[in-house]
XYZ file of C-alpha atoms in Angstrom:
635
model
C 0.000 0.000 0.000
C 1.117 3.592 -1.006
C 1.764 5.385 1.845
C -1.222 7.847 3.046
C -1.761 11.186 0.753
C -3.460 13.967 1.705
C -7.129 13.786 -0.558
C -7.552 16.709 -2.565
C -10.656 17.030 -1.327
C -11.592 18.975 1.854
C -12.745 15.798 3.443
C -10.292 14.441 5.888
C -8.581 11.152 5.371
C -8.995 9.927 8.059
C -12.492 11.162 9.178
C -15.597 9.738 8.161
C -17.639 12.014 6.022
C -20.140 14.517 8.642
C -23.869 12.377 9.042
C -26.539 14.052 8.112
C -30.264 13.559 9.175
C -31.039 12.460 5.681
C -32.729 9.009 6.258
C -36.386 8.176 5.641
C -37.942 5.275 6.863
C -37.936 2.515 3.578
C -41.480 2.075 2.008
C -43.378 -1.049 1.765
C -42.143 -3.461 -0.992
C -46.052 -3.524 -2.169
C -46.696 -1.420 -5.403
C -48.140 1.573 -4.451
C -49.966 4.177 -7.154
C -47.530 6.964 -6.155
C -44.033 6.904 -6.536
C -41.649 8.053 -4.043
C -38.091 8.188 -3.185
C -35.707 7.183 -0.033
C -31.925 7.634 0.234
C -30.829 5.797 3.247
C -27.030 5.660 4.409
C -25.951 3.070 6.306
C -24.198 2.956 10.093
C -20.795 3.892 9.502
C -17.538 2.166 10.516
C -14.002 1.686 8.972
C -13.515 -1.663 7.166
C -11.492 -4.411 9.043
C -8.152 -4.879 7.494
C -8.333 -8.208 5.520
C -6.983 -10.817 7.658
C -4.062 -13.028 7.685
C -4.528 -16.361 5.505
C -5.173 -20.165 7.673
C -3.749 -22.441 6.434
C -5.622 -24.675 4.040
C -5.685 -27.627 6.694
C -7.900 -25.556 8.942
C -9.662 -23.448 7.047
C -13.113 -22.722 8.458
C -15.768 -22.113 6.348
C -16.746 -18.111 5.888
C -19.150 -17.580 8.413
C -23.292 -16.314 6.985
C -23.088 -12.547 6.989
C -26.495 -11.013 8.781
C -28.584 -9.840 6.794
C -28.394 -5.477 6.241
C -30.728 -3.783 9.057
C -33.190 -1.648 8.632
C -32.969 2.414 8.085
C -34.343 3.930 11.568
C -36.383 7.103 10.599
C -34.649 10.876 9.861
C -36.125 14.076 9.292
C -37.630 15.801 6.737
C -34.947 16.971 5.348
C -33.422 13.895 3.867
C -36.819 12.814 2.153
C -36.927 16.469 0.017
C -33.112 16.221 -0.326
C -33.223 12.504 -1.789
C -35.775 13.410 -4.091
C -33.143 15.333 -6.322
C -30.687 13.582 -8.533
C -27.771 13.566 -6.226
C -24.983 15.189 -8.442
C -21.404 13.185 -8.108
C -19.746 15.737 -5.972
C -22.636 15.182 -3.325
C -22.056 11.618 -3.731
C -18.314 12.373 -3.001
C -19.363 14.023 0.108
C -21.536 11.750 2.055
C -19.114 9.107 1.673
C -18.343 7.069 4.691
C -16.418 3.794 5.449
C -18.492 1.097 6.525
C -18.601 -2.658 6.817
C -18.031 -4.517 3.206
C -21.254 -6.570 2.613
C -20.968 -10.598 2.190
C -24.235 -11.911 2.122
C -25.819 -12.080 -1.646
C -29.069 -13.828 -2.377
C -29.305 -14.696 -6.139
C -32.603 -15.141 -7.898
C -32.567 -14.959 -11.572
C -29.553 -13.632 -13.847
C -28.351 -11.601 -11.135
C -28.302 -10.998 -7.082
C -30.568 -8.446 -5.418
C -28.012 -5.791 -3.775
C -27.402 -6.574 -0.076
C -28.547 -3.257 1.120
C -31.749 -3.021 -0.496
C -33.837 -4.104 2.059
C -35.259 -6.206 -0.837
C -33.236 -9.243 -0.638
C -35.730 -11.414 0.434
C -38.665 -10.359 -1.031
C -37.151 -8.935 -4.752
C -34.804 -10.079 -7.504
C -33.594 -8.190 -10.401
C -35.864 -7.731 -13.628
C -35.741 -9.567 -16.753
C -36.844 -8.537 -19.553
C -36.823 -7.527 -23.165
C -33.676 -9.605 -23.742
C -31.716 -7.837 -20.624
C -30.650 -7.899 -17.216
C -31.743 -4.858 -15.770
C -28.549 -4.047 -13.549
C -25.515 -1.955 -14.208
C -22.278 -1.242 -11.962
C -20.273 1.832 -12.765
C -17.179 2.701 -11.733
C -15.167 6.326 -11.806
C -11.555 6.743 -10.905
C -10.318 10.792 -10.818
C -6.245 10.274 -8.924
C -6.752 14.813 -9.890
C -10.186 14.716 -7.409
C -8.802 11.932 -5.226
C -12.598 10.465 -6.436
C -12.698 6.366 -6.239
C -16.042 5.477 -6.896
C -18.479 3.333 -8.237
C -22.455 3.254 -8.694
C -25.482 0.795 -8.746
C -28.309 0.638 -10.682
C -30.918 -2.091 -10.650
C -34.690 -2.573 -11.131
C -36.222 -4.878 -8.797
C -39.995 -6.050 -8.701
C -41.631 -8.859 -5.835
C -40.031 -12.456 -6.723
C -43.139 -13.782 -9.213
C -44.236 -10.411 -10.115
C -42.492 -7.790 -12.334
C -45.300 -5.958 -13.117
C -43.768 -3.355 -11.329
C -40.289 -2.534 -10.167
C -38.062 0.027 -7.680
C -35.529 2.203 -9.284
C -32.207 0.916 -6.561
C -29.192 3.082 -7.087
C -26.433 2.527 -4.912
C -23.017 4.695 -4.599
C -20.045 5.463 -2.868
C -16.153 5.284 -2.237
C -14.630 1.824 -3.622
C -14.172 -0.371 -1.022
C -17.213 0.971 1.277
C -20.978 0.333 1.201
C -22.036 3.963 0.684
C -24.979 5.555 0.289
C -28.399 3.860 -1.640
C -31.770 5.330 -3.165
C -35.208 3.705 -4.017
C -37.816 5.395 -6.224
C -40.759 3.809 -7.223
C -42.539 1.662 -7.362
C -42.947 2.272 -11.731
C -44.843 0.070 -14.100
C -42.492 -2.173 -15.614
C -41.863 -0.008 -18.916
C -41.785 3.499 -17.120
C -39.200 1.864 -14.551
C -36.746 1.172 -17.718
C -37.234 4.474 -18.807
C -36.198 5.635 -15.087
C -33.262 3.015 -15.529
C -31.848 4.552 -19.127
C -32.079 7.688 -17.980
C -29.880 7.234 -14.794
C -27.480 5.073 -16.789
C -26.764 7.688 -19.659
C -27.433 10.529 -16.740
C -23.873 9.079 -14.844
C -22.007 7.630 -17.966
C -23.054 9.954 -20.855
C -23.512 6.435 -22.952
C -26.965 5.306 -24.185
C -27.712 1.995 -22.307
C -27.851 0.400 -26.124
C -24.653 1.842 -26.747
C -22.636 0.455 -23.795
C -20.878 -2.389 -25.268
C -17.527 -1.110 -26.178
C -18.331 2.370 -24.747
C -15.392 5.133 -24.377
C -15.156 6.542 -21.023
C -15.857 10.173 -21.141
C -13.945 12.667 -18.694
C -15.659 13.099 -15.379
C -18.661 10.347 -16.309
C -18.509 7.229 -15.337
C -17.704 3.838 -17.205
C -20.087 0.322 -17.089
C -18.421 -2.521 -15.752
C -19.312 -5.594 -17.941
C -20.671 -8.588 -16.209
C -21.150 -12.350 -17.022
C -24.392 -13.042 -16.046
C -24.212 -16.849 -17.006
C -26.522 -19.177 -15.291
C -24.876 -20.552 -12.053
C -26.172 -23.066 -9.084
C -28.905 -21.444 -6.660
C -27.010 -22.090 -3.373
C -29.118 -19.967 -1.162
C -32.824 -21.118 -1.392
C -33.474 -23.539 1.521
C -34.017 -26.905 0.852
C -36.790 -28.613 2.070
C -36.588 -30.713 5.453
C -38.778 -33.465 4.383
C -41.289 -32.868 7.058
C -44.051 -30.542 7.304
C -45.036 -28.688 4.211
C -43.865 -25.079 4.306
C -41.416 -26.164 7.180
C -38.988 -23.894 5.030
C -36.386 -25.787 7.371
C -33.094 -26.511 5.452
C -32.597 -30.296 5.311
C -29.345 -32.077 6.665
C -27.194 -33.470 4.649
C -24.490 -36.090 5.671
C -21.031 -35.247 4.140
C -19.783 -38.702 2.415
C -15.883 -39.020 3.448
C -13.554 -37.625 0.419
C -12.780 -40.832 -1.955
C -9.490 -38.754 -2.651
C -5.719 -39.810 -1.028
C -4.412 -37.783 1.556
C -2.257 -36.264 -0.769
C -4.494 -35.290 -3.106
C -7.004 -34.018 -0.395
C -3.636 -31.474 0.463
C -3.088 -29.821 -3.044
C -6.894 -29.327 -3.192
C -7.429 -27.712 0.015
C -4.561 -25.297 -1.319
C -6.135 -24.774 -4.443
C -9.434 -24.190 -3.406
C -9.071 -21.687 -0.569
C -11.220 -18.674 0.125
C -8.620 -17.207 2.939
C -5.833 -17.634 0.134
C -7.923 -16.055 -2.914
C -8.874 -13.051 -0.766
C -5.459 -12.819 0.603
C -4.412 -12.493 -2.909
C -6.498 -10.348 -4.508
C -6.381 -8.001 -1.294
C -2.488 -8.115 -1.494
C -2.928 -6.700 -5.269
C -6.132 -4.016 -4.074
C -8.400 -5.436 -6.343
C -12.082 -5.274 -5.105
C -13.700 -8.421 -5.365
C -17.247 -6.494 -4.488
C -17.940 -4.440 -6.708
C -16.390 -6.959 -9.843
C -16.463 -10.863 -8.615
C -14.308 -12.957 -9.827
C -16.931 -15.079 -10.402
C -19.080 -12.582 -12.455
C -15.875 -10.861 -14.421
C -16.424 -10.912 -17.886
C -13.607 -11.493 -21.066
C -14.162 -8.777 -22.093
C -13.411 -6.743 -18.431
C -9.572 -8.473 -18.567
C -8.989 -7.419 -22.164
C -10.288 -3.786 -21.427
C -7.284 -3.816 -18.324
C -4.642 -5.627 -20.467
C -5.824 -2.675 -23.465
C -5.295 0.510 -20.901
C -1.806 -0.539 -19.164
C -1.253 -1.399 -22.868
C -1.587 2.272 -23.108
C 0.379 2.951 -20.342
C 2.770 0.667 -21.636
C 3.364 2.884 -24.458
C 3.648 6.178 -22.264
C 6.384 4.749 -20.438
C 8.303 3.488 -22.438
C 8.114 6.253 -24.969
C 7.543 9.818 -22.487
C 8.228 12.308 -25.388
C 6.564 9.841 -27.662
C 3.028 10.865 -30.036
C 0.971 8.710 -27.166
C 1.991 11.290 -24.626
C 1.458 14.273 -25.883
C -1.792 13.379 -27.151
C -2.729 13.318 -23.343
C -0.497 16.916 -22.292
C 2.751 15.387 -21.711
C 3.966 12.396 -19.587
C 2.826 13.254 -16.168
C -0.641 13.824 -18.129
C -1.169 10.959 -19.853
C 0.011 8.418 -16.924
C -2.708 9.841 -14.472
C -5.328 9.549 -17.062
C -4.516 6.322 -18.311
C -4.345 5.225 -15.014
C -7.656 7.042 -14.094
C -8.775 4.504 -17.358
C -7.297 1.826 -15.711
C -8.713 1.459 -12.107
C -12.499 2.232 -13.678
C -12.297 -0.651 -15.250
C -10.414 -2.709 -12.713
C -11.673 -1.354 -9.370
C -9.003 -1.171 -6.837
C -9.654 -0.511 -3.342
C -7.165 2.371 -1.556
C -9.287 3.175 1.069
C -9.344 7.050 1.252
C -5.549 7.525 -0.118
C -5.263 9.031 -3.493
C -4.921 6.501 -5.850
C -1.572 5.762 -6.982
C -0.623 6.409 -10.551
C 1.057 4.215 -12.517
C 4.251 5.824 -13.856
C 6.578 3.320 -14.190
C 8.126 -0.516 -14.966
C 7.502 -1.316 -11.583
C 3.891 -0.611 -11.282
C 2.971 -1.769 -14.244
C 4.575 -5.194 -14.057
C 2.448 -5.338 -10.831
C -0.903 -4.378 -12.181
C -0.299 -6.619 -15.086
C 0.034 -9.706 -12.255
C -3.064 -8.584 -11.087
C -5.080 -8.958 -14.653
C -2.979 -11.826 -15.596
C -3.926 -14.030 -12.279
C -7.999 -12.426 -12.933
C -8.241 -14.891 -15.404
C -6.890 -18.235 -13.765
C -8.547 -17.380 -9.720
C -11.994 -16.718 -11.478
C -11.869 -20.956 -12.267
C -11.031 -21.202 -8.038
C -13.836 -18.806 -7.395
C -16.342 -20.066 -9.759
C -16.411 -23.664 -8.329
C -15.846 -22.282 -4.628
C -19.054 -20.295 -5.135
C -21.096 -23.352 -5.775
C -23.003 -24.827 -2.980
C -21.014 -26.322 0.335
C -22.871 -30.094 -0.178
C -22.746 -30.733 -4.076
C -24.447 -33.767 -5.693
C -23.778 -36.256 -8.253
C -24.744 -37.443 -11.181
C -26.760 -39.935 -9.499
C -28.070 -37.267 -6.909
C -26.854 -38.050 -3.730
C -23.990 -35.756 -2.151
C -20.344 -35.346 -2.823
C -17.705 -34.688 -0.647
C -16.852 -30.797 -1.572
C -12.760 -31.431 -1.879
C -13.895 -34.429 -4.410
C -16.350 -32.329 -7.094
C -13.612 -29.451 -6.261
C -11.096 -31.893 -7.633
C -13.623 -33.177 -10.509
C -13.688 -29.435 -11.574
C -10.038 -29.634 -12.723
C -11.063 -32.064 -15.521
C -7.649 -33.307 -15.517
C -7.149 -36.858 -17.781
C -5.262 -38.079 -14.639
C -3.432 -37.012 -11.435
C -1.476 -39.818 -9.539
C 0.711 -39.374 -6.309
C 4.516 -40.174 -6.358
C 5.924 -42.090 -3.817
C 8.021 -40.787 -1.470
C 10.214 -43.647 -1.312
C 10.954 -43.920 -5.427
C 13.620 -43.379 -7.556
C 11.562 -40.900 -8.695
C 11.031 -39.150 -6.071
C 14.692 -38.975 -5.418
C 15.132 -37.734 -8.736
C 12.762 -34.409 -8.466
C 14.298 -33.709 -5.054
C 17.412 -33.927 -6.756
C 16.593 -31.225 -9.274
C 15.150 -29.112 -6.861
C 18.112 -29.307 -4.674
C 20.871 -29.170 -7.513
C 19.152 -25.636 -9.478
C 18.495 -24.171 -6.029
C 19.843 -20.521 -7.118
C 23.022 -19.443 -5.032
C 21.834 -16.498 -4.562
C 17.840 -17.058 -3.594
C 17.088 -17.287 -0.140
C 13.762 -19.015 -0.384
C 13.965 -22.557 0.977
C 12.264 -25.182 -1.286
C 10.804 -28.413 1.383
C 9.082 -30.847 -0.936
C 6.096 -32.632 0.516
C 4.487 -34.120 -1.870
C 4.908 -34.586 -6.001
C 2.088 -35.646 -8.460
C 2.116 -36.409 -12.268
C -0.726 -34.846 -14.531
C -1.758 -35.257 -17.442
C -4.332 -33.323 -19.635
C -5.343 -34.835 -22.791
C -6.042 -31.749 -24.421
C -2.223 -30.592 -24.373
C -0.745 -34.457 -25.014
C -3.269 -34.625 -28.376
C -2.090 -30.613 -29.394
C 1.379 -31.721 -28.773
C 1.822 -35.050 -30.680
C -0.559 -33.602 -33.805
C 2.188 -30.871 -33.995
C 4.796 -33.143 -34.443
C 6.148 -32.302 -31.291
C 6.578 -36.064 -30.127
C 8.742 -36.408 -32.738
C 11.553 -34.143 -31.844
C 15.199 -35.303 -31.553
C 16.350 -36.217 -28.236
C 17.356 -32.895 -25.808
C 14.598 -30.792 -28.146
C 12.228 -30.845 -25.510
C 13.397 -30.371 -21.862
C 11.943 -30.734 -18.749
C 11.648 -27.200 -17.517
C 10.160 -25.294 -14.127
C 6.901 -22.954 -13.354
C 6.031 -21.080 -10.850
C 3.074 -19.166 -9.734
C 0.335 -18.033 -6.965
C -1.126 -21.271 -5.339
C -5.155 -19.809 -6.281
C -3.927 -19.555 -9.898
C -3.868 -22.731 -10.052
C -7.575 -24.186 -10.874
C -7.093 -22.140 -13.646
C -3.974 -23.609 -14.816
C -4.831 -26.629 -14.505
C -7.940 -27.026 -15.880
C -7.358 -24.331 -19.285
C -3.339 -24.891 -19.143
C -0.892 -22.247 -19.151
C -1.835 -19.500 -21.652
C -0.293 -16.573 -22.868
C -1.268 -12.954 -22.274
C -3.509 -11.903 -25.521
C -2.564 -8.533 -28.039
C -4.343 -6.195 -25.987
C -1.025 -6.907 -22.999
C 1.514 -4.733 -23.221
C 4.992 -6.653 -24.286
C 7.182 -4.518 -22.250
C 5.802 -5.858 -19.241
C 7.700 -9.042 -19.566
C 11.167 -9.649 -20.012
C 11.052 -11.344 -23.393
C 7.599 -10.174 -24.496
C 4.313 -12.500 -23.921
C 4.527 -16.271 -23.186
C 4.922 -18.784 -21.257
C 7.833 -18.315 -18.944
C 10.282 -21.480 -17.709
C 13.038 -21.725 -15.531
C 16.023 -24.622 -15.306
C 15.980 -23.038 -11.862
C 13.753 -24.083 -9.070
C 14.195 -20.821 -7.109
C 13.752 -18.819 -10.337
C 10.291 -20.113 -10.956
C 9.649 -20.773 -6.891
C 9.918 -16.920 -6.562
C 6.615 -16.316 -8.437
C 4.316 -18.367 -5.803
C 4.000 -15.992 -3.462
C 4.005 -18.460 -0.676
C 3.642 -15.875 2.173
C 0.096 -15.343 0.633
C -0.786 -19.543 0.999
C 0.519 -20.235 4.546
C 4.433 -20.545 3.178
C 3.108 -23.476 0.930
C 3.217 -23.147 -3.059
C 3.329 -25.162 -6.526
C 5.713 -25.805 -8.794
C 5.318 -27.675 -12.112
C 7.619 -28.969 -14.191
C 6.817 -28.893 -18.188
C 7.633 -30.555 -21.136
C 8.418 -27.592 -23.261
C 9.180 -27.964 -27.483
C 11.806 -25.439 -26.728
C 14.238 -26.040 -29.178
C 16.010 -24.194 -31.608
C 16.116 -21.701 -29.047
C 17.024 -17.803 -30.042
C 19.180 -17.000 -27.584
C 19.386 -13.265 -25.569
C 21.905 -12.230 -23.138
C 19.312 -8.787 -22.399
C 15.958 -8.238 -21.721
C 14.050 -7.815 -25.286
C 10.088 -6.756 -25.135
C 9.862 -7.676 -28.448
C 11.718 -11.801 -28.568
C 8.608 -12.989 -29.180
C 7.901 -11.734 -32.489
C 11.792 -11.957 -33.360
C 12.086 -15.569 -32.294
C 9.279 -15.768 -34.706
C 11.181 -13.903 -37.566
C 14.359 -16.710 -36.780
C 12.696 -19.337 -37.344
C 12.889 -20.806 -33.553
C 11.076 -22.301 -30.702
C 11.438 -20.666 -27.789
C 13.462 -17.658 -26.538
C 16.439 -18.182 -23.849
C 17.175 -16.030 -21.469
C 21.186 -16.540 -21.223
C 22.206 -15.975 -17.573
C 25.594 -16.518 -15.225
C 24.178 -19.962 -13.794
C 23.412 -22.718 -15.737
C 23.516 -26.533 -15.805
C 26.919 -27.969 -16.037
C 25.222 -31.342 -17.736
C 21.512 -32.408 -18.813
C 20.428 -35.819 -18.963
C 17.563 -38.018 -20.066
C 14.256 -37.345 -18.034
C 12.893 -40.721 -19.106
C 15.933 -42.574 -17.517
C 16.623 -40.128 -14.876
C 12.789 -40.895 -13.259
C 12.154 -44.407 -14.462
C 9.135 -42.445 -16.750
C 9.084 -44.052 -20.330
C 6.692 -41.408 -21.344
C 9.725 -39.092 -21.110
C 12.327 -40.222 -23.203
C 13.918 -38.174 -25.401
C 13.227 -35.190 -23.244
C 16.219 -33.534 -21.250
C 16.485 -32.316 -17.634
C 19.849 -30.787 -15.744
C 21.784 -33.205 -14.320
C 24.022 -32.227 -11.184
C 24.720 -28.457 -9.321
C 24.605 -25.688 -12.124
C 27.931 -24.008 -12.771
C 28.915 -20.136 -13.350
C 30.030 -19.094 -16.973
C 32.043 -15.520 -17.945
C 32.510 -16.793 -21.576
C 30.113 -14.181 -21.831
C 28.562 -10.806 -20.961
C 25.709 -12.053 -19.353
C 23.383 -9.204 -17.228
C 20.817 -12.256 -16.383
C 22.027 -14.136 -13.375
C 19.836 -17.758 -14.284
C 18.658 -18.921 -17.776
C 15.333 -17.933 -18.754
C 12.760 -19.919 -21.485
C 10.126 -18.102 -22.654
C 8.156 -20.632 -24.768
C 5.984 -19.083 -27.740
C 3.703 -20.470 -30.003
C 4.457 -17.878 -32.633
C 6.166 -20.502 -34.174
C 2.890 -22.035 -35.450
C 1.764 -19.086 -37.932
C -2.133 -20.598 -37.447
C -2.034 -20.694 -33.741
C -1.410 -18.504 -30.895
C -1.824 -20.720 -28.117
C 0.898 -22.606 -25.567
C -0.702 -26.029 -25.710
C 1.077 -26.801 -29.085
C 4.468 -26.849 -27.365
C 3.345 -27.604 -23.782
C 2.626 -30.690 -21.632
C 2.408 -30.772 -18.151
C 4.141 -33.283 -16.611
C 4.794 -32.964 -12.806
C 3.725 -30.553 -9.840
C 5.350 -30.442 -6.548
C 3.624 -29.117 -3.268
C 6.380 -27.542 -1.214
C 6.803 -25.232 1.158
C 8.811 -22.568 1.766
């Protein structure tokens, strides 16, 4: 975190904006002939900082949030002041912290907002081919303004005949403020709807799709609204009708080894994922994981693209289209956070300026993509059921959701175990300080990848043309690596944010690759797998080079290497080396690595970045990738 700036507005930090009597008791949820409006703000208090992660073993399950309270009653004043369109700067105003909000009840396409008062009685309207709910977001680093806004329609569960207009709004990271006006027949409370939406983004609701943020409006936060599995109706006990009494469930014991059970507690954990995603300020309220659209990640990966070019160019056309460097940073930036909301309490918002920064916002929207798979299955309900309808142990249909072709445990007294402790022992990095304890090692397999690989010709290679090669990263990236296989950043990512442009990046250093799991995020325990990569003809670099992807394109190669200092003395064959015939022909290092000066050399340890740019029809990594091992360790 940034260390504390004072806001450039005349709000203190540190100070909770002044209350005002402004609350009105909340109508009846009945449809009414005559419309009215309530603004009600909600008890204020600063958020609790996010907690340290468990670790996976024990884990608790997140306890039910209670459900909003009520508004208590306020004067007169509020009613005639919530009846005007509250402008933005009044919005900045009442501002307070409060609690973050947990508890979502989902009927339909999307969930009611927690502080409607509705969320028991209401869901969001349907209708006319739409979802009638919109979340807007507005970053301003000039203002110090952070801030998003709601909009949906909601109308009595089994009646949208007519709906309340809910707007909701405040400071990222903080409940805020919220509005009801209504109740409107159906077709008057979409015209209500449009009019707020274009009144705070300046965009026609038809026109949002692809929309261009203008200056000092908002910008609409696309949503997946796929169908998922209700997990909060009750079920019924079996006894008296209308009991409305949730019905116990035994848990079956997990059919998984102990082993297995491990890695999947690490994978799938809640503590770990919101460890993570605080750790990088992303707010998981106001855009869930589970909810993030495509189209959201390549809308981040376009603006630090942007950025991308400001920095590395500050005199450059890009800039002074926006005033100059300083200029074009903060509004890029400004770009950036509206459409990945960050949470920075009441701080200014930090602008991104430099290498640094944007290497670690383009971490953030890389892992988006492979924690949404984590999030997505651990939003589904606590007792799943089977094909045959009886329940499943969670850590079991968590494990299912990997769809991996197989996953098998080594054992700890093999050869081959031997063998991988070797190599992690023998490429530890002299200078790395991170210790490496393997607990337990697995081989996987994904059909997908073995089927890509072998129809590419890839199988085919002479021996030492594939090697046997390390990655590393974050422990709740991991569903998603998994189950889609590693992937490579698409056009709209900048290249300059990675050392050899995009890819897939491998290390013939544990360490190397062991640095990228973030362990202190996953209770000092991380993964590490180990790849069959197609990586050679390699074109060799002894410098960083943002653009080796398209130029180990232009040579003809496989792979780019990243010559450093320390590299393996000797490689031998993987297939004899761990008693696996399924790896013959590829090569692994063999013994301690060893220093070179032959060369000028400013890497200290070799780095492969794998691209598929080699294949002029396809852009992916699972033509020259194949998973092959991954080791639970910890640190």
């Amino acid at each position: 975190m940034p260390p504390r700036k004072k806001p450039a507005s005349d709000v203190d930090a540190d100070a909770p904006a002044p209350r005002r009597s402004t609350r009105t008791r909340a109508p009846s949820a009945d449809p009414v002939p005559t419309p009215v409006t309530t603004t009600i703000t909600k008890p204020a208090s600063k958020a609790k900082p996010a907690s340290k992660a468990k670790p996976a073993s024990k884990a608790k399950p997140a306890s039910k949030a209670k459900p909003a309270s009520k508004a208590k009653p306020g004067s007169k004043a509020g009613t005639k002041r919530a009846r005007a369109d509250l402008s933005d700067l009044s919005e900045e105003e009442e501002e307070e912290p409060a609690k973050k909000m947990v508890k979502v009840i989902k009927r339909g396409a999307a969930p009611v907002d927690p502080t409607s008062d509705l969320v028991g009685t209401h869901q969001v309207l349907e209708m006319n081919g739409e979802v009638w709910d919109a979340m807007l977001n507005q970053t301003d680093i000039g203002k110090n303004a952070n801030k998003f806004y709601v909009i949906q329609l909601l109308h009595p569960a089994g009646n949208n005949s007519s709906c309340w207009l809910f707007t909701r709004w405040g400071r990222v990271g903080e409940n805020g403020q919220n509005s009801k006006k209504g109740p409107f027949p159906s077709g008057q409370a979409i015209n209500e709807f449009k009019k707020t939406f274009k009144s705070k983004s300046s965009t026609n609701w038809e026109d949002r799709h692809g929309m261009v943020a203008k200056k000092g409006k908002y910008t609409w936060l696309e949503r997946s609204f796929e169908e998922d599995e209700e997990k909060n109706e009750p079920a019924d006990d079996g006894g008296a009708s209308g009991s409305g009494k949730p019905k116990s469930m035994a848990i079956p014991e997990s059919t998984l080894e102990p082993e297995i059970q491990a890695v999947t507690r690490l994978i799938f954990n809640q503590s770990f994922v919101n460890a993570a995603l605080s750790e990088m300020n992303y707010d998981a309220n106001k855009l869930p994981l589970g909810k993030m659209s495509k189209n959201t990640i390549l809308n981040g990966f376009s603006a630090l693209k942007a950025l991308s070019e400001v920095i590395n160019d500050p005199s450059g056309a890009v800039a002074q289209q926006h005033g100059g460097f300083a200029a074009a940073c903060t509004e890029l930036t400004n770009q950036y956070y509206s459409v990945i909301p960050h949470v920075f309490g009441r701080n200014v918002p930090p602008v991104i300026n430099d290498q640094v920064r944007l290497k670690k916002e383009l971490d953030l929207v890389d892992a988006l993509g492979d924690m949404q798979v984590a999030q997505t299955v651990l939003n589904e309900s606590s007792v799943p059921k089977g094909e045959d309808g009886n329940p499943v142990n969670p850590l079991d249909s968590q494990f299912r959701s990997l769809q991996l072709s197989s996953m098998s445990v080594v054992d700890q007294m093999s050869d081959e175990m031997a063998t991988l402790k070797a190599y992690v022992s023998d490429s530890h990095g002299a200078t790395h300080g991170m210790k490496i304890n393997i607990e337990h090692a697995y081989r996987v397999a994904r059909d997908a990848e073995t089927v890509a690989f072998n129809e590419a010709g890839h199988n085919n290679l002479e021996d030492g043309q594939r090697l046997l090669l390390w990655h590393g990263s974050r422990a709740t990236n991991f569903a998603g690596i998994l189950r889609q296989g590693l992937r490579i950043a698409p056009p709209e990512a900048p290249v300059s944010g990675w050392m050899f442009g995009r890819g897939a990046y491998f290390a013939d250093i544990v360490s190397k690759s062991a640095n990228y799991c973030h362990t202190h995020l996953s209770n000092r325990h991380g993964l590490l797998l180990l790849c069959e990569v197609a990586a050679k003809p390699v074109y060799e670099q002894l410098n960083a080079n943002y653009n080796a992807d398209e130029d180990c394109k232009k040579a003809g190669k496989m792979s780019t290497q990243g010559l450093g200092q320390w590299q393996p003395g000797e490689w031998q064959d993987a297939g004899q080396a761990l008693s696996n015939d399924s790896l013959v022909g590829v090569h692994m290092p063999k013994g301690a690595s060893q220093r070179r000066s032959d060369k000028q050399y400013s890497l200290l340890y070799n780095e492969a970045s794998s691209f598929s740019c080699y294949f002029i029809l396809c852009f992916d990594t699972q033509y020259l990738i194949k998973l092959r091992y991954m080791l639970l360790f910890k640190s």
